[in-house]
Amino acid sequence: MRRRKAMAVLTAGVLGVSLAACGGSAASDPNTITVAYHRYGNTQNVDGWMQRVKQQYEQAHPGKTVKLDPVVAPESEYLSKLQLRMRSASTAPDVIYEDSFNLNSDVEAGYLAPLDERLAQWPEWNQYIDTTKQAGRAADGRTYGVPLDTDTRGLWYNRDLFARAGLPADWKPRTWEDVLAAARQVKQRFPDVIGLDMSLGKAEGESVSMQTVEMLLYGTETGTLYDEQQKKWIAPSRGFADAMSFLSTAIGENLTQSKAQIADAQYDKTARDELAQQGKVAIRLDGSFAAGNWDAAGWKNWSETMSATAMPTQFGQAPGSVSMSGGWTLALSASGKKQDDAFEFVKLAMSKDNVVEYSIASGNLPARQDAAADPRVADATPVTRFWIGLLGNTHYRPALPEYPKVSEEIQQSVLEVVDGRPPVEVADKWAQSVSRVVEAANTRAG
């Protein structure tokens, strides 16, 4: 352990020296801006987008140069390396490809510059879908990131299994009970099929919180994890307890994937999609991006079998359905001395045509309404318009520094439900844990 810690310190030191050397020349050149972004795994399309915008920017601004600075690392390492760079003005990039999930902690650290005055002078800001603007807005009410893309979440279902189980091809569940009833009907007809597949395993991390629990919680009368008006976390939460009860019922009736599959760290990486392609999954609580993953994995004719529908609210109460969204933004360094040039790069990168090209390449949903309406995007798959339509009624996670710890407690609660602990006890324990994480004065019951 001691040796590992020493190596970590050494690595950080070397990295810091390296970054200082790397960033120094660009930082001192008044005509060069540096753009840092993530290039790893399925984010290769970000690199293509950045290369294209660099050419456009340099053609439009003779004498100006863009130094692209891709960070090749897993996402968690990308975020930590980015924060290491932003600690010093000599290494901070001018433009930052920033996960909206991480935006508030970077704002609190003083790394990002507010954009409100610049956005007020940019007519194209009016093209952004109102709900997607939340992705770039911090707890202080100001906007620090221009959203590039987003996603929505709902229910995928296998039409072939539904037909053979006597369920409608145009399935529109109105309540949670409708979802469970459909899963039971398929499971009764096909015992070896997973009735309702959800993110439940420890290895699935944040997906368990956002994609499973919050998709349930935000569809209850409680309706949220954090009260923005009162600035308080909702704990204890009746909605959270009801979400735990839903999971307990689904797991207890063997409607979900097996406990062995839930415990399998590889399940989400390969098995989940393979089972869907084999027709072994009836319903899947997942995101709009799943189709892109299937297509990339070679399942080109997925639309012949799979359809999508909205996740209903608990009892069918208004607005009737629920969705959660995430996404990435472009932000400016607070210590940058070339913010005017940097924002010109952001505007060019976020032009309609560039956003459309990026969305087609990545399969993600655009944050701009004119890009979302473009037929090249809207007609990309038979269900793209459906997923875009959910943006009008979607939710974003609380972008607060405490959220990651609250999320860890959510994931622990799900593991306890999987182990068979009564959902009411799990919900009570979760409320106590949240109270410790955020301090009791910052909570209210709901």
CSV table of N, CA and C in Angstrom, one decimal, residues 173-313:
chain,number,residue,atom,x,y,z
A,173,PRO,N,-47.2,1.2,-21.3
A,173,PRO,CA,-47.6,1.0,-19.8
A,173,PRO,C,-47.9,2.3,-19.2
A,174,ARG,N,-49.0,2.3,-18.3
A,174,ARG,CA,-49.4,3.6,-17.7
A,174,ARG,C,-48.9,3.7,-16.3
A,175,THR,N,-48.5,2.5,-15.6
A,175,THR,CA,-48.1,2.6,-14.2
A,175,THR,C,-47.0,1.6,-14.0
A,176,TRP,N,-46.3,1.6,-12.8
A,176,TRP,CA,-45.3,0.7,-12.5
A,176,TRP,C,-45.9,-0.8,-12.5
A,177,GLU,N,-47.1,-0.9,-12.1
A,177,GLU,CA,-47.8,-2.2,-12.0
A,177,GLU,C,-47.9,-2.8,-13.4
A,178,ASP,N,-48.2,-1.9,-14.4
A,178,ASP,CA,-48.3,-2.4,-15.8
A,178,ASP,C,-47.0,-3.0,-16.3
A,179,VAL,N,-45.9,-2.4,-15.8
A,179,VAL,CA,-44.6,-2.9,-16.2
A,179,VAL,C,-44.3,-4.2,-15.6
A,180,LEU,N,-44.6,-4.4,-14.3
A,180,LEU,CA,-44.4,-5.6,-13.6
A,180,LEU,C,-45.3,-6.7,-14.2
A,181,ALA,N,-46.6,-6.3,-14.6
A,181,ALA,CA,-47.5,-7.3,-15.1
A,181,ALA,C,-47.1,-7.8,-16.5
A,182,ALA,N,-46.5,-7.0,-17.3
A,182,ALA,CA,-46.0,-7.4,-18.6
A,182,ALA,C,-44.8,-8.3,-18.4
A,183,ALA,N,-43.9,-8.0,-17.5
A,183,ALA,CA,-42.8,-8.9,-17.2
A,183,ALA,C,-43.2,-10.2,-16.7
A,184,ARG,N,-44.2,-10.2,-15.8
A,184,ARG,CA,-44.8,-11.5,-15.3
A,184,ARG,C,-45.4,-12.3,-16.5
A,185,GLN,N,-46.1,-11.7,-17.4
A,185,GLN,CA,-46.8,-12.4,-18.5
A,185,GLN,C,-45.7,-13.1,-19.4
A,186,VAL,N,-44.7,-12.3,-19.7
A,186,VAL,CA,-43.6,-12.9,-20.6
A,186,VAL,C,-42.9,-14.1,-19.8
A,187,LYS,N,-42.6,-13.8,-18.5
A,187,LYS,CA,-41.9,-14.8,-17.7
A,187,LYS,C,-42.7,-16.1,-17.6
A,188,GLN,N,-44.0,-16.0,-17.5
A,188,GLN,CA,-44.8,-17.1,-17.3
A,188,GLN,C,-44.8,-18.0,-18.6
A,189,ARG,N,-44.8,-17.3,-19.8
A,189,ARG,CA,-44.8,-18.0,-21.1
A,189,ARG,C,-43.4,-18.5,-21.4
A,190,PHE,N,-42.3,-17.7,-21.0
A,190,PHE,CA,-40.9,-18.1,-21.3
A,190,PHE,C,-40.1,-18.0,-20.1
A,191,PRO,N,-40.0,-19.1,-19.3
A,191,PRO,CA,-39.3,-19.0,-18.0
A,191,PRO,C,-37.8,-18.7,-18.1
A,192,ASP,N,-37.2,-19.0,-19.2
A,192,ASP,CA,-35.8,-18.7,-19.4
A,192,ASP,C,-35.5,-17.3,-19.9
A,193,VAL,N,-36.5,-16.5,-20.0
A,193,VAL,CA,-36.3,-15.1,-20.5
A,193,VAL,C,-36.3,-14.2,-19.3
A,194,ILE,N,-35.4,-13.1,-19.4
A,194,ILE,CA,-35.4,-12.1,-18.4
A,194,ILE,C,-36.6,-11.2,-18.6
A,195,GLY,N,-37.5,-11.1,-17.6
A,195,GLY,CA,-38.7,-10.3,-17.8
A,195,GLY,C,-38.4,-8.8,-17.8
A,196,LEU,N,-37.6,-8.3,-16.9
A,196,LEU,CA,-37.2,-6.9,-16.7
A,196,LEU,C,-35.8,-6.7,-16.4
A,197,ASP,N,-35.0,-6.3,-17.3
A,197,ASP,CA,-33.5,-6.1,-17.1
A,197,ASP,C,-33.3,-4.7,-16.7
A,198,MET,N,-32.5,-4.5,-15.6
A,198,MET,CA,-32.2,-3.2,-15.1
A,198,MET,C,-30.8,-3.2,-14.5
A,199,SER,N,-30.1,-2.1,-14.4
A,199,SER,CA,-28.8,-2.0,-13.8
A,199,SER,C,-29.0,-2.2,-12.3
A,200,LEU,N,-28.4,-3.2,-11.8
A,200,LEU,CA,-28.5,-3.6,-10.4
A,200,LEU,C,-27.2,-4.0,-9.7
A,201,GLY,N,-26.2,-4.3,-10.5
A,201,GLY,CA,-24.9,-4.8,-10.0
A,201,GLY,C,-23.9,-3.8,-9.5
A,202,LYS,N,-23.1,-4.2,-8.6
A,202,LYS,CA,-22.1,-3.3,-8.0
A,202,LYS,C,-21.2,-2.7,-9.1
A,203,ALA,N,-20.8,-3.5,-10.0
A,203,ALA,CA,-19.9,-3.0,-11.1
A,203,ALA,C,-20.5,-2.0,-12.0
A,204,GLU,N,-21.8,-1.8,-11.9
A,204,GLU,CA,-22.5,-0.9,-12.8
A,204,GLU,C,-22.5,0.5,-12.3
A,205,GLY,N,-22.1,0.7,-11.0
A,205,GLY,CA,-21.9,2.0,-10.5
A,205,GLY,C,-23.0,3.0,-10.6
A,206,GLU,N,-22.7,4.1,-11.2
A,206,GLU,CA,-23.6,5.2,-11.4
A,206,GLU,C,-24.9,4.9,-12.2
A,207,SER,N,-24.8,3.9,-13.1
A,207,SER,CA,-26.0,3.5,-13.8
A,207,SER,C,-27.1,2.9,-12.9
A,208,VAL,N,-26.7,2.3,-11.8
A,208,VAL,CA,-27.7,1.8,-10.8
A,208,VAL,C,-28.4,3.0,-10.2
A,209,SER,N,-27.7,4.0,-9.9
A,209,SER,CA,-28.4,5.2,-9.3
A,209,SER,C,-29.3,5.9,-10.3
A,210,MET,N,-28.7,6.3,-11.4
A,210,MET,CA,-29.4,7.2,-12.4
A,210,MET,C,-30.4,6.4,-13.2
A,211,GLN,N,-30.0,5.3,-13.7
A,211,GLN,CA,-30.7,4.6,-14.7
A,211,GLN,C,-31.8,3.7,-14.1
A,212,THR,N,-31.6,3.3,-12.9
A,212,THR,CA,-32.6,2.4,-12.2
A,212,THR,C,-33.4,3.2,-11.1
A,213,VAL,N,-32.7,3.5,-10.1
A,213,VAL,CA,-33.4,4.1,-8.9
A,213,VAL,C,-34.0,5.5,-9.2
A,214,GLU,N,-33.2,6.4,-9.8
A,214,GLU,CA,-33.8,7.7,-10.1
A,214,GLU,C,-34.8,7.7,-11.2
A,215,MET,N,-34.8,6.8,-12.1
A,215,MET,CA,-35.9,6.6,-13.1
A,215,MET,C,-37.2,6.2,-12.3
A,216,LEU,N,-37.1,5.5,-11.2
A,216,LEU,CA,-38.2,5.2,-10.4
A,216,LEU,C,-38.6,6.4,-9.5
A,217,LEU,N,-37.6,6.9,-8.8
A,217,LEU,CA,-37.9,7.9,-7.8
A,217,LEU,C,-38.5,9.2,-8.4
A,218,TYR,N,-38.0,9.6,-9.6
A,218,TYR,CA,-38.5,10.8,-10.2
A,218,TYR,C,-39.9,10.6,-10.8
A,219,GLY,N,-40.4,9.4,-10.7
A,219,GLY,CA,-41.8,9.1,-11.2
A,219,GLY,C,-42.7,8.9,-10.0
A,220,THR,N,-42.3,9.2,-8.8
A,220,THR,CA,-43.2,9.1,-7.6
A,220,THR,C,-43.7,10.5,-7.3
A,221,GLU,N,-44.6,10.5,-6.3
A,221,GLU,CA,-45.1,11.8,-5.8
A,221,GLU,C,-44.0,12.6,-5.2
A,222,THR,N,-43.0,12.0,-4.6
A,222,THR,CA,-41.8,12.7,-4.1
A,222,THR,C,-41.1,13.5,-5.2
A,223,GLY,N,-40.9,12.8,-6.3
A,223,GLY,CA,-40.5,13.5,-7.5
A,223,GLY,C,-39.1,13.9,-7.7
A,224,THR,N,-38.3,13.9,-6.7
A,224,THR,CA,-36.9,14.4,-6.9
A,224,THR,C,-36.0,13.9,-5.7
A,225,LEU,N,-34.7,14.0,-6.0
A,225,LEU,CA,-33.7,13.6,-5.0
A,225,LEU,C,-33.4,14.9,-4.2
A,226,TYR,N,-33.5,16.1,-4.8
A,226,TYR,CA,-33.0,17.3,-4.2
A,226,TYR,C,-34.0,18.4,-4.5
A,227,ASP,N,-34.4,19.1,-3.5
A,227,ASP,CA,-35.4,20.2,-3.6
A,227,ASP,C,-34.6,21.5,-4.0
A,228,GLU,N,-34.7,21.9,-5.2
A,228,GLU,CA,-33.9,23.1,-5.7
A,228,GLU,C,-34.3,24.4,-5.0
A,229,GLN,N,-35.6,24.5,-4.7
A,229,GLN,CA,-36.1,25.7,-4.1
A,229,GLN,C,-35.7,25.9,-2.7
A,230,GLN,N,-35.8,24.8,-1.9
A,230,GLN,CA,-35.5,24.8,-0.5
A,230,GLN,C,-34.0,24.5,-0.2
A,231,LYS,N,-33.3,24.1,-1.3
A,231,LYS,CA,-31.9,23.7,-1.2
A,231,LYS,C,-31.7,22.6,-0.2
A,232,LYS,N,-32.5,21.6,-0.3
A,232,LYS,CA,-32.4,20.5,0.7
A,232,LYS,C,-32.6,19.1,0.0
A,233,TRP,N,-31.8,18.1,0.5
A,233,TRP,CA,-31.9,16.8,0.0
A,233,TRP,C,-33.2,16.1,0.6
A,234,ILE,N,-33.9,15.3,-0.2
A,234,ILE,CA,-35.1,14.7,0.3
A,234,ILE,C,-34.8,13.4,1.0
A,235,ALA,N,-34.7,13.4,2.3
A,235,ALA,CA,-34.3,12.2,3.1
A,235,ALA,C,-34.8,12.4,4.5
A,236,PRO,N,-35.7,11.5,5.0
A,236,PRO,CA,-36.3,10.3,4.4
A,236,PRO,C,-37.2,10.7,3.2
A,237,SER,N,-37.3,9.7,2.3
A,237,SER,CA,-38.1,9.9,1.1
A,237,SER,C,-39.1,8.7,0.8
A,238,ARG,N,-40.3,9.1,0.8
A,238,ARG,CA,-41.3,8.0,0.5
A,238,ARG,C,-41.1,7.5,-0.9
A,239,GLY,N,-40.8,8.4,-1.8
A,239,GLY,CA,-40.5,7.9,-3.2
A,239,GLY,C,-39.3,6.9,-3.3
A,240,PHE,N,-38.3,7.2,-2.5
A,240,PHE,CA,-37.2,6.3,-2.5
A,240,PHE,C,-37.6,4.9,-1.9
A,241,ALA,N,-38.4,5.0,-0.8
A,241,ALA,CA,-38.9,3.7,-0.3
A,241,ALA,C,-39.7,2.9,-1.3
A,242,ASP,N,-40.5,3.6,-2.0
A,242,ASP,CA,-41.4,2.9,-3.0
A,242,ASP,C,-40.5,2.4,-4.2
A,243,ALA,N,-39.4,3.1,-4.5
A,243,ALA,CA,-38.5,2.6,-5.5
A,243,ALA,C,-37.9,1.3,-5.1
A,244,MET,N,-37.5,1.3,-3.8
A,244,MET,CA,-36.9,0.0,-3.2
A,244,MET,C,-37.9,-1.1,-3.2
A,245,SER,N,-39.1,-0.8,-2.9
A,245,SER,CA,-40.2,-1.8,-2.9
A,245,SER,C,-40.4,-2.4,-4.3
A,246,PHE,N,-40.4,-1.5,-5.3
A,246,PHE,CA,-40.5,-2.0,-6.7
A,246,PHE,C,-39.4,-3.0,-7.1
A,247,LEU,N,-38.2,-2.6,-6.7
A,247,LEU,CA,-37.0,-3.5,-7.0
A,247,LEU,C,-37.1,-4.8,-6.2
A,248,SER,N,-37.5,-4.7,-5.0
A,248,SER,CA,-37.7,-5.9,-4.2
A,248,SER,C,-38.7,-6.8,-4.8
A,249,THR,N,-39.8,-6.3,-5.3
A,249,THR,CA,-40.8,-7.1,-5.9
A,249,THR,C,-40.3,-7.8,-7.1
A,250,ALA,N,-39.6,-7.0,-8.0
A,250,ALA,CA,-39.1,-7.5,-9.3
A,250,ALA,C,-38.1,-8.6,-9.0
A,251,ILE,N,-37.2,-8.4,-8.1
A,251,ILE,CA,-36.1,-9.3,-7.8
A,251,ILE,C,-36.7,-10.6,-7.1
A,252,GLY,N,-37.6,-10.3,-6.2
A,252,GLY,CA,-38.2,-11.4,-5.4
A,252,GLY,C,-39.0,-12.4,-6.2
A,253,GLU,N,-39.6,-11.9,-7.3
A,253,GLU,CA,-40.4,-12.7,-8.2
A,253,GLU,C,-39.6,-13.3,-9.3
A,254,ASN,N,-38.3,-13.1,-9.3
A,254,ASN,CA,-37.3,-13.6,-10.3
A,254,ASN,C,-37.7,-13.0,-11.7
A,255,LEU,N,-38.2,-11.8,-11.7
A,255,LEU,CA,-38.5,-11.1,-13.0
A,255,LEU,C,-37.2,-10.5,-13.6
A,256,THR,N,-36.2,-10.2,-12.8
A,256,THR,CA,-35.0,-9.5,-13.3
A,256,THR,C,-34.0,-10.6,-13.7
A,257,GLN,N,-32.8,-10.1,-14.1
A,257,GLN,CA,-31.7,-11.0,-14.3
A,257,GLN,C,-31.4,-11.7,-13.0
A,258,SER,N,-30.7,-12.9,-13.0
A,258,SER,CA,-30.5,-13.7,-11.8
A,258,SER,C,-29.5,-13.0,-10.9
A,259,LYS,N,-29.4,-13.4,-9.6
A,259,LYS,CA,-28.5,-12.8,-8.7
A,259,LYS,C,-27.0,-13.0,-9.2
A,260,ALA,N,-26.8,-14.2,-9.8
A,260,ALA,CA,-25.5,-14.5,-10.3
A,260,ALA,C,-25.1,-13.5,-11.4
A,261,GLN,N,-26.1,-13.2,-12.3
A,261,GLN,CA,-25.8,-12.2,-13.3
A,261,GLN,C,-25.6,-10.8,-12.8
A,262,ILE,N,-26.4,-10.5,-11.7
A,262,ILE,CA,-26.3,-9.2,-11.1
A,262,ILE,C,-24.9,-9.0,-10.5
A,263,ALA,N,-24.3,-10.1,-9.9
A,263,ALA,CA,-23.0,-10.0,-9.3
A,263,ALA,C,-21.9,-10.1,-10.3
A,264,ASP,N,-22.2,-10.5,-11.6
A,264,ASP,CA,-21.2,-10.6,-12.6
A,264,ASP,C,-20.7,-9.3,-13.1
A,265,ALA,N,-19.4,-9.0,-12.9
A,265,ALA,CA,-18.9,-7.6,-13.4
A,265,ALA,C,-18.9,-7.5,-14.9
A,266,GLN,N,-19.0,-8.6,-15.6
A,266,GLN,CA,-18.9,-8.6,-17.1
A,266,GLN,C,-20.4,-8.5,-17.6
A,267,TYR,N,-21.4,-8.6,-16.8
A,267,TYR,CA,-22.7,-8.7,-17.3
A,267,TYR,C,-23.1,-7.5,-18.2
A,268,ASP,N,-22.8,-6.3,-17.6
A,268,ASP,CA,-23.1,-5.1,-18.3
A,268,ASP,C,-22.3,-4.8,-19.6
A,269,LYS,N,-21.0,-5.4,-19.5
A,269,LYS,CA,-20.1,-5.1,-20.6
A,269,LYS,C,-20.5,-5.9,-21.9
A,270,THR,N,-20.9,-7.1,-21.7
A,270,THR,CA,-21.1,-8.0,-22.9
A,270,THR,C,-22.4,-8.8,-22.8
A,271,ALA,N,-22.7,-9.4,-21.7
A,271,ALA,CA,-23.8,-10.4,-21.6
A,271,ALA,C,-25.2,-9.7,-21.8
A,272,ARG,N,-25.3,-8.5,-21.3
A,272,ARG,CA,-26.7,-7.8,-21.4
A,272,ARG,C,-27.1,-7.6,-22.9
A,273,ASP,N,-26.1,-7.1,-23.7
A,273,ASP,CA,-26.5,-6.9,-25.1
A,273,ASP,C,-26.6,-8.2,-25.9
A,274,GLU,N,-25.8,-9.2,-25.5
A,274,GLU,CA,-25.8,-10.5,-26.2
A,274,GLU,C,-27.2,-11.2,-25.9
A,275,LEU,N,-27.6,-11.1,-24.7
A,275,LEU,CA,-28.9,-11.7,-24.3
A,275,LEU,C,-30.1,-11.0,-25.0
A,276,ALA,N,-30.0,-9.6,-25.2
A,276,ALA,CA,-31.0,-8.9,-25.9
A,276,ALA,C,-31.1,-9.3,-27.3
A,277,GLN,N,-29.9,-9.5,-27.9
A,277,GLN,CA,-29.8,-9.9,-29.3
A,277,GLN,C,-30.4,-11.3,-29.5
A,278,GLN,N,-30.2,-12.2,-28.5
A,278,GLN,CA,-30.6,-13.5,-28.6
A,278,GLN,C,-32.1,-13.7,-28.3
A,279,GLY,N,-32.8,-12.6,-28.0
A,279,GLY,CA,-34.2,-12.6,-27.7
A,279,GLY,C,-34.5,-13.2,-26.3
A,280,LYS,N,-33.6,-12.9,-25.4
A,280,LYS,CA,-33.7,-13.5,-24.0
A,280,LYS,C,-34.1,-12.4,-23.0
A,281,VAL,N,-34.4,-11.2,-23.5
A,281,VAL,CA,-34.8,-10.1,-22.6
A,281,VAL,C,-36.1,-9.5,-23.1
A,282,ALA,N,-37.1,-9.5,-22.3
A,282,ALA,CA,-38.4,-8.9,-22.7
A,282,ALA,C,-38.5,-7.4,-22.6
A,283,ILE,N,-38.1,-6.9,-21.4
A,283,ILE,CA,-38.1,-5.4,-21.2
A,283,ILE,C,-36.8,-5.0,-20.6
A,284,ARG,N,-36.3,-3.8,-21.0
A,284,ARG,CA,-35.0,-3.3,-20.5
A,284,ARG,C,-35.1,-1.9,-20.2
A,285,LEU,N,-34.9,-1.5,-18.9
A,285,LEU,CA,-34.9,-0.1,-18.5
A,285,LEU,C,-33.5,0.4,-18.8
A,286,ASP,N,-33.5,1.3,-19.8
A,286,ASP,CA,-32.1,1.7,-20.4
A,286,ASP,C,-32.2,3.0,-21.1
A,287,GLY,N,-31.2,3.4,-21.8
A,287,GLY,CA,-31.1,4.7,-22.4
A,287,GLY,C,-31.2,4.7,-23.9
A,288,SER,N,-31.4,5.8,-24.5
A,288,SER,CA,-31.5,6.0,-25.9
A,288,SER,C,-30.2,5.5,-26.7
A,289,PHE,N,-29.1,5.5,-25.9
A,289,PHE,CA,-27.8,5.1,-26.5
A,289,PHE,C,-27.7,3.6,-26.8
A,290,ALA,N,-28.6,2.8,-26.2
A,290,ALA,CA,-28.5,1.3,-26.3
A,290,ALA,C,-28.4,0.9,-27.8
A,291,ALA,N,-29.2,1.6,-28.6
A,291,ALA,CA,-29.3,1.2,-30.0
A,291,ALA,C,-27.9,1.4,-30.7
A,292,GLY,N,-27.3,2.5,-30.3
A,292,GLY,CA,-26.0,2.8,-30.9
A,292,GLY,C,-25.0,1.7,-30.5
A,293,ASN,N,-25.1,1.2,-29.3
A,293,ASN,CA,-24.2,0.1,-28.8
A,293,ASN,C,-24.5,-1.2,-29.6
A,294,TRP,N,-25.8,-1.4,-29.8
A,294,TRP,CA,-26.1,-2.7,-30.6
A,294,TRP,C,-25.6,-2.6,-32.0
A,295,ASP,N,-25.8,-1.4,-32.6
A,295,ASP,CA,-25.3,-1.2,-34.0
A,295,ASP,C,-23.8,-1.4,-34.1
A,296,ALA,N,-23.1,-0.8,-33.1
A,296,ALA,CA,-21.6,-0.9,-33.1
A,296,ALA,C,-21.1,-2.3,-32.9
A,297,ALA,N,-21.9,-3.1,-32.2
A,297,ALA,CA,-21.6,-4.5,-31.9
A,297,ALA,C,-21.9,-5.4,-33.0
A,298,GLY,N,-22.5,-4.9,-34.1
A,298,GLY,CA,-22.9,-5.7,-35.3
A,298,GLY,C,-24.3,-6.1,-35.4
A,299,TRP,N,-25.1,-5.7,-34.4
A,299,TRP,CA,-26.6,-6.1,-34.4
A,299,TRP,C,-27.3,-5.0,-35.2
A,300,LYS,N,-27.1,-5.1,-36.6
A,300,LYS,CA,-27.6,-4.0,-37.4
A,300,LYS,C,-29.1,-4.0,-37.6
A,301,ASN,N,-29.8,-5.2,-37.5
A,301,ASN,CA,-31.2,-5.2,-37.7
A,301,ASN,C,-32.0,-5.3,-36.4
A,302,TRP,N,-31.5,-4.6,-35.3
A,302,TRP,CA,-32.1,-4.6,-34.0
A,302,TRP,C,-33.6,-4.1,-34.1
A,303,SER,N,-33.8,-3.1,-35.0
A,303,SER,CA,-35.1,-2.5,-35.1
A,303,SER,C,-36.2,-3.4,-35.6
A,304,GLU,N,-35.8,-4.5,-36.1
A,304,GLU,CA,-36.8,-5.5,-36.6
A,304,GLU,C,-37.5,-6.2,-35.4
A,305,THR,N,-36.8,-6.1,-34.2
A,305,THR,CA,-37.3,-6.8,-33.0
A,305,THR,C,-37.6,-5.8,-31.9
A,306,MET,N,-36.8,-4.8,-31.7
A,306,MET,CA,-36.9,-4.0,-30.5
A,306,MET,C,-37.7,-2.7,-30.8
A,307,SER,N,-38.5,-2.3,-29.8
A,307,SER,CA,-39.2,-1.1,-29.8
A,307,SER,C,-38.9,-0.3,-28.5
A,308,ALA,N,-39.3,0.9,-28.4
A,308,ALA,CA,-39.1,1.7,-27.2
A,308,ALA,C,-40.4,2.4,-26.7
A,309,THR,N,-40.5,2.5,-25.4
A,309,THR,CA,-41.7,3.2,-24.9
A,309,THR,C,-41.3,4.0,-23.6
A,310,ALA,N,-42.1,4.9,-23.2
A,310,ALA,CA,-41.7,5.7,-22.1
A,310,ALA,C,-41.9,5.0,-20.8
A,311,MET,N,-41.0,5.3,-19.8
A,311,MET,CA,-41.2,4.7,-18.4
A,311,MET,C,-42.3,5.5,-17.7
A,312,PRO,N,-43.4,4.8,-17.3
A,312,PRO,CA,-44.5,5.5,-16.7
A,312,PRO,C,-44.2,6.0,-15.3
A,313,THR,N,-44.9,7.0,-14.8
A,313,THR,CA,-44.9,7.4,-13.4
A,313,THR,C,-45.5,6.3,-12.6
